[in-house]
Coordinates of C-alpha atoms and ligand atoms in Angstrom, one line a residue:
M1 CA -37.6 -242.7 -96.5
S2 CA -36.3 -245.5 -94.3
D3 CA -36.0 -244.0 -90.9
F4 CA -36.5 -240.8 -88.8
N5 CA -32.9 -239.7 -89.3
S6 CA -33.6 -238.4 -92.8
L7 CA -36.1 -236.0 -91.3
D8 CA -35.1 -232.6 -90.2
L9 CA -36.3 -233.1 -86.5
L10 CA -34.7 -231.8 -83.3
P11 CA -32.4 -234.4 -81.7
S12 CA -34.5 -234.7 -78.6
I13 CA -37.6 -235.6 -80.7
K14 CA -35.6 -238.3 -82.5
E15 CA -34.4 -239.5 -79.1
A16 CA -38.1 -239.7 -77.9
L17 CA -39.1 -241.6 -81.0
A18 CA -36.2 -244.1 -80.4
N19 CA -37.4 -244.4 -76.7
K20 CA -40.9 -245.3 -78.0
G21 CA -39.4 -248.0 -80.2
Y22 CA -40.4 -246.3 -83.5
E23 CA -38.0 -247.2 -86.1
K24 CA -39.4 -245.8 -89.3
P25 CA -42.1 -243.4 -90.2
T26 CA -45.5 -244.8 -91.1
P27 CA -46.7 -243.8 -94.6
I28 CA -48.7 -240.8 -93.4
Q29 CA -45.7 -239.6 -91.4
A30 CA -43.4 -240.1 -94.4
Q31 CA -45.6 -238.1 -96.6
A32 CA -46.9 -235.4 -94.2
I33 CA -43.9 -234.5 -92.0
P34 CA -41.6 -233.0 -94.8
H35 CA -44.4 -230.6 -96.0
L36 CA -45.3 -229.7 -92.4
L37 CA -41.7 -228.9 -91.6
K38 CA -41.7 -226.4 -94.4
G39 CA -44.7 -224.7 -92.8
K40 CA -47.2 -225.9 -95.4
D41 CA -51.0 -226.3 -94.8
L42 CA -52.1 -229.9 -95.0
L43 CA -55.1 -231.9 -95.9
G44 CA -54.6 -235.4 -94.5
I45 CA -56.9 -238.2 -95.5
A46 CA -56.2 -240.8 -92.8
Q47 CA -57.8 -242.4 -89.9
T48 CA -56.8 -243.3 -86.4
G49 CA -54.3 -246.2 -86.3
T50 CA -52.2 -244.8 -89.2
G51 CA -49.9 -242.9 -87.0
K52 CA -51.4 -239.5 -87.8
T53 CA -51.0 -238.2 -84.3
A54 CA -47.2 -238.3 -84.7
A55 CA -47.6 -237.1 -88.2
F56 CA -48.9 -233.7 -87.0
S57 CA -47.4 -233.6 -83.4
L58 CA -43.7 -234.1 -84.4
P59 CA -43.5 -231.1 -86.8
I60 CA -45.5 -229.0 -84.4
L61 CA -43.1 -229.9 -81.5
N62 CA -40.2 -229.2 -83.9
R63 CA -41.5 -225.7 -84.9
L64 CA -42.3 -224.6 -81.4
G65 CA -39.3 -226.2 -79.8
K66 CA -36.9 -224.6 -82.3
N67 CA -38.3 -221.1 -81.6
P68 CA -39.2 -220.9 -78.0
V69 CA -41.1 -217.8 -77.0
R70 CA -42.7 -216.6 -73.8
V71 CA -46.4 -217.5 -74.0
D72 CA -48.5 -214.8 -72.4
K73 CA -51.4 -215.5 -70.0
R74 CA -54.4 -217.2 -71.6
R75 CA -52.5 -217.6 -74.8
V76 CA -51.8 -220.7 -76.9
R77 CA -49.3 -221.2 -79.8
C78 CA -50.9 -224.4 -81.1
L79 CA -54.5 -225.5 -80.9
I80 CA -55.5 -229.1 -81.7
L81 CA -59.2 -229.7 -81.9
T82 CA -60.5 -233.3 -81.7
P83 CA -64.0 -234.7 -81.2
T84 CA -63.7 -236.9 -78.2
R85 CA -62.1 -236.8 -74.8
E86 CA -60.4 -240.1 -75.4
L87 CA -58.7 -238.8 -78.4
A88 CA -57.8 -235.5 -76.8
S89 CA -56.2 -237.5 -73.9
Q90 CA -54.4 -239.7 -76.2
I91 CA -53.0 -236.9 -78.3
A92 CA -51.9 -234.9 -75.2
D93 CA -50.1 -238.0 -73.9
N94 CA -48.4 -238.5 -77.1
I95 CA -47.3 -234.8 -77.3
K96 CA -45.9 -235.1 -73.8
A97 CA -43.9 -238.2 -74.7
Y98 CA -42.6 -236.9 -78.0
G99 CA -41.8 -233.5 -76.5
K100 CA -40.2 -234.7 -73.3
G101 CA -36.8 -233.2 -74.0
L102 CA -38.3 -229.8 -75.1
N103 CA -39.2 -227.0 -72.8
L104 CA -42.8 -226.7 -74.0
T105 CA -45.9 -226.6 -72.1
S106 CA -49.1 -228.4 -73.0
S107 CA -52.6 -228.9 -71.6
V108 CA -55.8 -230.6 -72.5
V109 CA -59.4 -229.4 -72.1
F110 CA -62.6 -231.4 -72.5
G111 CA -66.1 -231.5 -71.0
G112 CA -67.5 -233.8 -68.3
V113 CA -64.8 -232.9 -65.8
G114 CA -64.3 -229.8 -63.6
K115 CA -63.5 -226.6 -65.3
Q116 CA -61.4 -224.9 -62.7
P117 CA -58.2 -226.9 -63.1
Q118 CA -58.4 -226.1 -66.9
V119 CA -59.0 -222.4 -66.2
R120 CA -56.0 -222.4 -63.9
A121 CA -53.8 -224.1 -66.5
M122 CA -54.8 -221.7 -69.2
A123 CA -54.3 -218.7 -67.0
Q124 CA -50.5 -219.3 -67.4
G125 CA -50.7 -219.8 -71.1
R126 CA -49.7 -222.9 -73.0
D127 CA -47.6 -223.8 -76.0
I128 CA -50.0 -226.5 -77.0
L129 CA -53.6 -226.9 -76.2
V130 CA -55.6 -230.1 -77.1
A131 CA -59.3 -229.5 -76.9
T132 CA -62.8 -230.9 -77.7
P133 CA -65.0 -228.1 -79.2
G134 CA -67.8 -227.7 -76.6
R135 CA -65.6 -227.1 -73.5
L136 CA -63.2 -225.0 -75.5
L137 CA -66.0 -222.7 -76.7
D138 CA -67.2 -222.4 -73.1
L139 CA -63.7 -221.4 -71.9
M140 CA -63.3 -219.0 -74.9
S141 CA -66.7 -217.2 -74.1
E142 CA -65.5 -216.7 -70.5
G143 CA -62.3 -215.1 -71.8
H144 CA -59.9 -217.8 -70.6
I145 CA -58.3 -218.4 -74.1
K146 CA -57.1 -215.9 -76.5
Y147 CA -55.5 -216.5 -80.0
D148 CA -53.2 -213.7 -80.7
Q149 CA -50.2 -215.9 -80.3
L150 CA -51.5 -218.8 -82.3
E151 CA -49.1 -220.2 -84.9
V152 CA -50.6 -223.6 -85.7
F153 CA -54.2 -225.0 -85.8
V154 CA -55.0 -228.7 -86.3
L155 CA -58.6 -229.9 -86.9
D156 CA -58.4 -233.6 -86.3
E157 CA -61.1 -236.3 -87.3
A158 CA -63.2 -233.5 -89.2
D159 CA -65.7 -236.0 -90.5
R160 CA -66.3 -237.3 -87.1
M161 CA -66.9 -233.8 -85.8
L162 CA -69.6 -233.5 -88.4
D163 CA -71.2 -236.9 -87.5
M164 CA -71.2 -236.0 -83.8
G165 CA -73.0 -232.7 -84.4
F166 CA -69.9 -230.6 -83.5
I167 CA -69.3 -228.9 -86.8
N168 CA -71.0 -225.6 -85.9
D169 CA -69.0 -225.4 -82.7
V170 CA -65.9 -226.0 -84.7
K171 CA -66.8 -223.2 -87.1
K172 CA -67.3 -220.9 -84.2
V173 CA -63.9 -221.7 -82.9
I174 CA -62.3 -221.2 -86.4
A175 CA -64.0 -217.8 -86.7
K176 CA -61.9 -216.6 -83.7
L177 CA -58.6 -217.7 -85.0
P178 CA -56.2 -215.5 -86.6
K179 CA -56.0 -215.7 -90.5
D180 CA -52.1 -216.0 -90.6
K181 CA -51.3 -219.5 -89.2
Q182 CA -50.4 -223.0 -90.3
T183 CA -53.5 -225.1 -90.6
L184 CA -53.8 -229.0 -90.8
L185 CA -57.0 -230.8 -91.4
F186 CA -57.4 -234.6 -90.9
S187 CA -60.3 -236.6 -91.9
A188 CA -60.8 -240.2 -92.8
T189 CA -63.5 -239.5 -95.3
M190 CA -64.4 -236.4 -97.3
P191 CA -68.1 -235.6 -97.2
K192 CA -69.1 -232.4 -98.9
D193 CA -69.3 -230.4 -95.8
I194 CA -65.8 -231.2 -94.8
A195 CA -64.5 -230.6 -98.3
N196 CA -66.1 -227.2 -98.3
L197 CA -64.7 -226.5 -94.9
A198 CA -61.2 -227.6 -96.0
N199 CA -61.5 -225.3 -99.0
S200 CA -62.2 -222.3 -96.9
L201 CA -59.8 -223.1 -94.2
L202 CA -56.6 -224.3 -95.9
K203 CA -54.2 -222.1 -98.0
H204 CA -52.6 -224.0 -100.9
P205 CA -52.6 -227.2 -98.9
E206 CA -50.6 -230.2 -99.6
R207 CA -52.8 -233.2 -99.7
V208 CA -51.7 -236.6 -98.3
E209 CA -53.8 -239.7 -98.3
V210 CA -53.3 -243.1 -96.8
T211 CA -55.5 -246.1 -96.9
P212 CA -56.0 -248.0 -93.8
E213 CA -54.4 -251.4 -93.0
S214 CA -55.1 -253.6 -96.0
T215 CA -58.5 -255.1 -95.5
T216 CA -59.1 -258.8 -96.0
V217 CA -61.4 -258.2 -99.0
E218 CA -60.3 -261.4 -100.7
K219 CA -61.9 -263.4 -97.9
I220 CA -65.1 -261.5 -98.1
Q221 CA -68.0 -262.7 -100.3
Q222 CA -69.7 -259.6 -101.6
K223 CA -73.0 -259.4 -103.2
A224 CA -75.7 -256.9 -103.9
H225 CA -79.5 -256.9 -103.4
L226 CA -81.5 -254.6 -105.5
V227 CA -84.6 -253.7 -103.5
A228 CA -87.3 -251.1 -103.3
K229 CA -86.5 -248.6 -100.6
L230 CA -89.7 -249.5 -98.7
K231 CA -88.9 -253.2 -98.8
K232 CA -85.5 -252.9 -97.1
P233 CA -86.7 -253.7 -93.6
D234 CA -88.4 -256.8 -94.9
L235 CA -85.3 -257.9 -96.8
L236 CA -83.2 -257.5 -93.7
I237 CA -85.6 -259.5 -91.6
E238 CA -85.6 -262.1 -94.3
I239 CA -81.9 -262.4 -94.2
L240 CA -81.9 -262.7 -90.4
K241 CA -84.3 -265.6 -90.5
D242 CA -81.1 -267.6 -91.1
E243 CA -80.3 -268.4 -87.5
T244 CA -76.8 -269.4 -88.2
I245 CA -76.1 -265.6 -88.5
E246 CA -74.9 -264.7 -85.1
S247 CA -73.3 -261.3 -85.5
M248 CA -74.4 -258.9 -88.1
L249 CA -73.2 -255.3 -88.5
V250 CA -75.6 -253.1 -90.5
F251 CA -74.5 -249.7 -91.8
T252 CA -77.0 -246.9 -92.4
R253 CA -76.6 -243.5 -94.0
T254 CA -78.2 -241.6 -91.1
K255 CA -78.5 -241.8 -87.4
H256 CA -82.3 -241.8 -87.7
G257 CA -82.1 -244.6 -90.3
A258 CA -80.1 -246.6 -87.8
D259 CA -82.8 -246.1 -85.1
R260 CA -85.5 -247.0 -87.6
V261 CA -83.8 -250.3 -88.4
V262 CA -83.5 -251.1 -84.7
K263 CA -87.3 -250.5 -84.2
K264 CA -88.3 -252.5 -87.2
L265 CA -86.2 -255.5 -85.9
A266 CA -87.6 -255.0 -82.4
Q267 CA -91.1 -255.5 -83.9
V268 CA -90.2 -259.0 -85.0
D269 CA -88.3 -259.8 -81.8
I270 CA -84.9 -259.4 -83.2
Q271 CA -82.6 -257.8 -80.6
A272 CA -80.5 -254.9 -82.2
A273 CA -78.8 -251.8 -80.9
A274 CA -77.7 -248.6 -82.7
I275 CA -74.4 -246.7 -82.3
H276 CA -74.1 -243.2 -83.7
G277 CA -73.2 -239.7 -82.8
N278 CA -76.5 -239.0 -81.0
K279 CA -75.8 -241.7 -78.5
S280 CA -73.8 -241.0 -75.3
Q281 CA -70.4 -242.6 -74.9
N282 CA -72.1 -244.9 -72.2
Q283 CA -74.8 -246.1 -74.6
R284 CA -72.4 -246.7 -77.3
E285 CA -70.1 -248.8 -75.0
R286 CA -73.0 -250.7 -73.7
A287 CA -74.2 -251.5 -77.2
L288 CA -70.8 -252.5 -78.4
G289 CA -70.2 -254.7 -75.3
N290 CA -73.5 -256.5 -75.8
F291 CA -72.7 -257.1 -79.4
R292 CA -69.2 -258.3 -78.6
D293 CA -70.7 -260.7 -75.9
Q294 CA -73.3 -261.9 -78.4
K295 CA -76.2 -260.8 -76.2
I296 CA -77.5 -259.1 -79.3
R297 CA -77.2 -260.3 -82.9
V298 CA -77.3 -257.0 -84.8
L299 CA -75.5 -253.8 -84.4
V300 CA -76.6 -250.9 -86.5
A301 CA -74.1 -248.1 -87.0
T302 CA -73.3 -245.0 -89.0
D303 CA -69.9 -245.0 -90.7
I304 CA -68.0 -242.9 -88.3
A305 CA -69.4 -244.4 -85.1
A306 CA -68.3 -247.9 -86.3
R307 CA -64.7 -246.8 -87.1
G308 CA -62.2 -249.0 -85.4
I309 CA -64.7 -251.6 -84.4
D310 CA -62.8 -254.9 -84.3
I311 CA -65.1 -257.7 -83.4
P312 CA -63.7 -261.0 -84.8
Q313 CA -67.0 -262.8 -85.0
V314 CA -68.9 -260.4 -87.3
S315 CA -69.9 -262.7 -90.1
H316 CA -72.1 -260.4 -92.0
V317 CA -71.9 -256.7 -93.0
I318 CA -75.0 -255.3 -94.5
N319 CA -74.7 -251.9 -96.3
Y320 CA -78.3 -251.0 -95.7
N321 CA -77.4 -247.8 -97.6
P322 CA -74.4 -247.7 -99.9
P323 CA -71.9 -245.1 -98.6
E324 CA -71.7 -241.7 -100.2
D325 CA -67.9 -242.0 -100.4
P326 CA -67.0 -245.3 -102.2
K327 CA -63.8 -245.6 -100.1
S328 CA -66.0 -246.1 -97.0
Y329 CA -67.3 -249.3 -98.7
V330 CA -64.0 -250.9 -98.2
H331 CA -63.6 -249.8 -94.6
R332 CA -67.2 -251.1 -93.8
I333 CA -66.9 -254.5 -95.3
G334 CA -63.5 -254.8 -93.6
R335 CA -65.4 -255.2 -90.4
T336 CA -66.0 -258.8 -91.4
G337 CA -63.6 -261.4 -92.5
R338 CA -61.4 -260.7 -89.6
A339 CA -59.1 -263.0 -87.7
G340 CA -58.7 -265.4 -90.6
R341 CA -62.6 -266.0 -90.9
E342 CA -64.7 -265.8 -93.9
G343 CA -67.1 -262.9 -94.2
I344 CA -70.2 -262.0 -96.2
A345 CA -70.9 -258.4 -97.3
I346 CA -74.4 -257.6 -98.7
L347 CA -75.1 -254.2 -100.3
F348 CA -78.7 -253.1 -100.4
C349 CA -79.3 -250.7 -103.2
D350 CA -82.6 -249.0 -103.8
E351 CA -84.0 -246.9 -106.7
T352 CA -82.2 -243.8 -105.5
E353 CA -78.8 -245.5 -104.8
V354 CA -78.0 -246.9 -108.3
G355 CA -75.3 -244.3 -108.9
L356 CA -73.6 -244.9 -105.5
F357 CA -73.6 -248.7 -106.4
R358 CA -71.8 -247.9 -109.7
D359 CA -69.3 -245.7 -107.9
I360 CA -68.4 -248.4 -105.5
Q361 CA -67.8 -251.0 -108.2
K362 CA -65.6 -248.6 -110.1
H363 CA -63.6 -247.8 -107.0
I364 CA -63.0 -251.4 -106.0
K365 CA -62.5 -252.3 -109.7
L366 CA -64.6 -255.4 -109.2
K367 CA -68.2 -256.3 -110.2
I368 CA -70.4 -257.2 -107.3
D369 CA -72.7 -260.0 -108.0
I370 CA -76.5 -259.1 -107.9
D371 CA -78.5 -261.8 -106.2
E372 CA -81.6 -262.0 -108.2
D373 CA -83.0 -265.0 -106.2
Q374 CA -83.7 -263.0 -103.0
P375 CA -87.5 -262.5 -102.6
F376 CA -87.4 -258.7 -102.8
H377 CA -85.4 -258.4 -106.0
E378 CA -86.2 -255.3 -108.2
K379 CA -84.5 -254.6 -111.5
L380 CA -84.1 -250.9 -110.9
G381 CA -82.9 -250.3 -114.5
L382 CA -79.4 -251.1 -113.4
H383 CA -77.3 -251.7 -116.5
P384 CA -75.6 -255.2 -116.0
D385 CA -72.2 -253.6 -117.0
A386 CA -72.2 -251.1 -114.1
G387 CA -68.8 -250.6 -112.9
K388 CA -67.2 -252.8 -115.5
R389 CA -65.1 -250.3 -117.0
N390 CA -61.5 -250.6 -115.9
A391 CA -62.6 -253.7 -114.1
K392 CA -60.3 -256.6 -113.6
P393 CA -61.6 -260.1 -114.2
K394 CA -64.0 -261.1 -111.5
K395 CA -62.4 -263.0 -108.7
K396 CA -65.2 -264.7 -106.9
V397 CA -68.2 -266.9 -107.5
S398 CA -68.8 -267.4 -111.1
M399 CA -72.5 -267.3 -112.0
S400 CA -74.4 -270.1 -113.4
K401 CA -75.6 -269.9 -117.0
K402 CA -79.1 -269.6 -115.9
A403 CA -78.3 -266.7 -113.7
R404 CA -76.3 -265.0 -116.5
R405 CA -79.2 -265.3 -118.8
R406 CA -81.5 -263.8 -116.2
R407 CA -79.1 -260.9 -115.8
S408 CA -78.9 -260.1 -119.5
F409 CA -81.5 -257.4 -119.2
R410 CA -80.8 -254.0 -120.4
G411 CA -82.3 -250.8 -119.0
Ligands
LIG501 P1 -52.4 -243.0 -84.3 O1 -53.0 -243.2 -85.7 O2 -51.8 -241.6 -84.2 O3 -53.5 -243.1 -83.3 O4 -51.4 -244.0 -84.0 C1 -51.5 -245.3 -83.9 C2 -50.5 -246.1 -83.1 O5 -49.3 -246.3 -83.8 C3 -50.1 -245.4 -81.8 O6 -50.2 -246.4 -80.8 C4 -48.8 -244.8 -82.0 O7 -48.1 -244.9 -80.8 C5 -48.2 -245.9 -82.9 N1 -47.2 -245.3 -83.9 C6 -47.2 -244.1 -84.4 N2 -46.1 -243.8 -85.3 C7 -45.4 -245.0 -85.2 C8 -44.2 -245.4 -85.8 N3 -43.6 -244.6 -86.7 N4 -43.7 -246.6 -85.6 C9 -44.4 -247.4 -84.7 N5 -45.5 -247.1 -84.1 C10 -46.1 -245.9 -84.3

């Protein structure tokens, strides 16, 4: 599909896109919009930056605009649930721009601001409502929002909802929605809880998936450190003894894990900060700002909190735990090697993580060198051919004969 003309969208929507300067659909738009125009449910694996907002907004505007109805008081025809107020505002702004020539009403509700203007807006009913879960539930419990006119439901950034601890609120909202509706779920990754939610929520969905902007993996030197779980803090501290490392991003599996790493580093006077779903927006921004300004050397993050971080000077990415979803590995290491610089990505793998390490190598179709010279090296019974099946010839760093001999263990 070369441009938006081949899509069956209302002329005023096409005009709005032309005004925005969009010439052709992004891959997620090209894949998703035709299904959505047919009224299908959709599972979209995509993250912010891929054009996913337009991918769901355009067909929704088309559907509602083609069939205008009077929206009753406190009713909505389309609900878009998204985790943060920044995203909610962004989506609402986009919807206003794309739907400029249509006679549709839209509103946005999120916490941290006065409730009354939102209550007043909802009193008149709205074609489209963009909301974060907490404030929405609040308004629902007070009877300000009803769903008997609901036609479309979008759950945006589902994995981030999970990470931020909103998933129960999301489920409470879903429980109040009518069964008969078009449902769209977007998530950048597919943790088990989200896959289960998608299964229960979507009816015969179409699945579309796009990979984010190509990462500069070629420029990143990747290696793995096999290490006992208890020795990981010592290993990290050992690596940080190299004072030429100015900016390191560390990924942990859990929020508590991230906090623990920060504490361990503080014990040896290494300044670090954590960003994750339990931190307030202010705390996250401060941590990110300090890291960007190089006031702290180390930023520790969970996957989703770190999404979109673009800090050119990050020289090292440490996967303190391998990600559960191998695709996240590529997103994570893509935080280094930016703006034409070289980057180093080190994967820590303990005795419980060997399977995840193998999955990653299979996914990237590349064997990651194991550094056996680091002081905390453990064999862990990892078969040296892990991930070799389907593997292309190795691209980087050929090993010395001595190192190869050392690695020829079996187990
Ligand atoms: P999103 O992933 O929805 O946050 O979109 C990322 C950015 O891409 C936003 O700034 C959009 O305005 C922009 N965008 C979305 N679709 C297109 C398109 N087809 N052509 C050019 N820019 C786009």
